Amino acid sequence: MSQQTTIRKLAALVNTPVEKLLEQLAEAGMPFSNPDQVVTSTEKVKLLGFLRRTHGKADKPVEDAASPKKITLNRSRKQEITVGGGKNRQTVDVVVRKKVTLVKPSDKADPVPAAAVQAGDEDAERAEILRKLEESRQRNLSEQQRLAEEDRKRAEEAAERKRKEEEEAERLRREAAAAAATAASGEDAAARRPAHAHAHPKPAAPARDDRQKGKPHRGSHAMVSGVEDDDSTARFAGQLHLSAADRARRSTARGRPKPRRNLEQSRGGSGGPHGFERPTAPVVREVAIGEAITVADLAQKLAMKGGDVVKALFKMGVMATITQTIDHDTAVLVVEELGHKAVRADADDAESELIAHVADVQGEQVARPPVVTIMGHVDHGKTSLLDYIRRTKVAGGEAGGITQHIGAYHVETPKGVISFLDTPGHAAFTSMRARGAKLTDIVVLVVAADDGVMPQTVEAIQHARAAKVPLIVAINKIDKSDADPNRIKNELLEHEVVAEDFGGDTQMVELSAKTGDGVDDLLDAISLQAEVLELRAVADGRATGTVIESSLDKGRGPVATVLVQQGALNRGDYLVCGVQYGRVRALFDENGKPVDKAGPSIPVQVLGLSGVPDAGDDFVVVDDERLAKEVAQQRETKRRETRLVQAAGNRMEDIMAQMGQAEQQLSLNLVVKADVQGSVEALRQALTALSNDQIRINIIVSGVGGITESDANSAAAAKATIIGFNVRADASARKVIEANGLDLRYFSIIYDVIDQVKQVASGILGTEIREEIIGTAEVRDVFRSSKFGAVAGCMVVEGVVKRNKPIRVLRDNTVVFEGELESLRRFKENVDEVRVNTECGIGVKAYNDVKVGDQIECFERIEVQRTL
């Protein structure tokens, strides 16, 4: 590698004064004026030749014994290095001395080092590099020759095997031909055999030579000679060592070796064997896209810059950053817009394995108990009816006497085992009732005989029809004096529920949950309907079912109330439940007693899940924990991606709409924690439904369990109100709440939660100023006064006109002036107010253009509390 050398450096290198070196250069025909000028290699070689000629050595042959046999170069380089760091840092001078001795080569030496000897100290380095490259080339050449010899031997072995196979085949053909021609004459057979023999054999060696003629195989001398014909730089750059994969492929190759392309052909004018050839057609990629994908991942799959994908999205009207998540449809559109093909990603490997896992389990189906859901309006006696059947007092333990949780029970009746689901009747628990209708086989609609059909009664009918389950109407409270069962039947006719008495197909049973009259008839109706449905399920095998309710117990952890629909759930089973998974540590029935297993249509509490599942999630028992964990994690990933896509309002229209609403709409942030998942769901739906154009209610955190320090910190960051429904805050959470002055409220009845949130929202909305018209007077005549100006003689036609209130003057129902009264008189006396159908004189302050027929409107401004 060449470096720039000045005259000063050259003088120091050859141990000659600078002035003397300048003189020698000038004598050699190279005048230099400055010792800092650069001397090139050519000039140094020219100077060396001049000095030799001066001493009489230039005319002697190189082989002369008097010529120098070797040249010794001494070099030294000084540099500074820093050792240590901080206070211990030191600077050390390092001097590197190098001694290079160049020996005159023999007659057989390569001309490349001989030329390097004559090039001076800088050409010596280049000569060393060239020598190493030459050694590498020689090693590569010997390796290629060895591999070529191996290829040749393998080719000869393959040709020999082929020749033997052909000879064997020819021998068999000859024997067959001889057997077929036994009836023919010997002369004909002898004539046919040589002709047949010369028509088929194929000499192996000439065929191999023909195949390889002009096409040297890998490692052949033709390739090596082609490399050696190049110039020195290209020659050394073109040599590459064989990789391990190439050697393995060579060693395992059988038969004829594949011909190798010439090195010149492989370069193809693209700058070397690794040159890039521009594609002749656009590259169309297949991009696998799941439910959602980030812009960065999409750009990576498209082999494009993230900015280009963002630009394409912007042209489509979607504002997204490179880290943002877009949904599947948007990603497909942008991929097709960029000229590629989008395919749906097959990311459901675990789900597919789970489906196959469940499908493998089949068994004999047996009769199972019916699942009955009790539905109806609030306070119509649903829980009291179930309480009578169970012989317990459940209703008395409910807060406010209303059911706020979905309960699951199975009872032994004279008609057999029946599983009951008790759903809330309050309007806020719509999702609970819908979930209960989907799980059930029969819906029992409880209607109070003294109250009639109510809104939640109609909703229960709709849920039953949507779930396509039969309906049995229980007309309750017939023991009351004002009970009228026929009125109930007539009211149900309006909703297409026709009793059997009226020629319909709906069983209606009159009963009293308080006295027990008619309860047995209801059980008979349920048993009859169950026999008609012929309910059957697999009693053994892996269990599947649905989560009815879930909660977080401080001592036991996540607790899920599940209804087994198929198979048997045993203690110790692995199961996946929505986005949660785990192993069943314990099973409890509705009375809190531990059980070992639960069969079809039996509700049971499960302990051992990784978290609190959502009510309505399905659960499946699997063989091992690995599959359960993979399915749960995959579902959680999908749910998170979907949530990110929904939360990112990245369309321009949405952003503009939000910008327009941001100035007007207020917001109330809430943190909602409840004891069970169903209550959280009901509270979330009921409270967000209170939002309107003026205020928006945001539930930033919701969950099951007590109020923790994390919940309190989230509320402090968002300035939110904390609502605890049948739960309390722990000590650490109370410290954060007190330190930040947060609003914490405890509730046990959902009515109170809604009312309190309305009050808090009303306080945020504040008050507004409203104008209320209190009276109107019509101008009948106008009088001119030197003291008051124009005085209007008026008749009060509506309300009352007061002197200390603002007024407006209307002409043709258009406001022409707004001000205040200067005087209000009745006859000649000043009065404070004048009532309807009374004449008066009104002087309008700073306004003298009152005309006959105008109306003077008197109003007042009042503050009104804004409410929801």
Short mmCIF file of N, CA and C in Angstrom, two decimals, residues 32 56 108 425 591 747:
data_model
loop_
_atom_site.label_atom_id
_atom_site.label_comp_id
_atom_site.label_asym_id
_atom_site.label_seq_id
_atom_site.Cartn_x
_atom_site.Cartn_y
_atom_site.Cartn_z
N PHE A 32 13.97 19.91 -7.34
CA PHE A 32 12.98 20.18 -6.28
C PHE A 32 13.44 21.41 -5.52
N GLY A 56 28.88 3.44 -11.72
CA GLY A 56 29.35 2.45 -12.68
C GLY A 56 28.72 1.10 -12.53
N LYS A 108 15.30 -18.82 -10.75
CA LYS A 108 13.98 -19.43 -10.81
C LYS A 108 12.96 -18.68 -9.98
N GLY A 425 -82.49 -8.83 37.52
CA GLY A 425 -83.59 -8.25 36.77
C GLY A 425 -83.44 -6.77 36.51
N ASN A 591 -72.59 -24.67 47.44
CA ASN A 591 -72.63 -24.55 48.90
C ASN A 591 -71.24 -24.43 49.51
N PHE A 747 -69.96 1.43 47.25
CA PHE A 747 -71.37 1.15 46.97
C PHE A 747 -71.61 -0.35 47.08
#
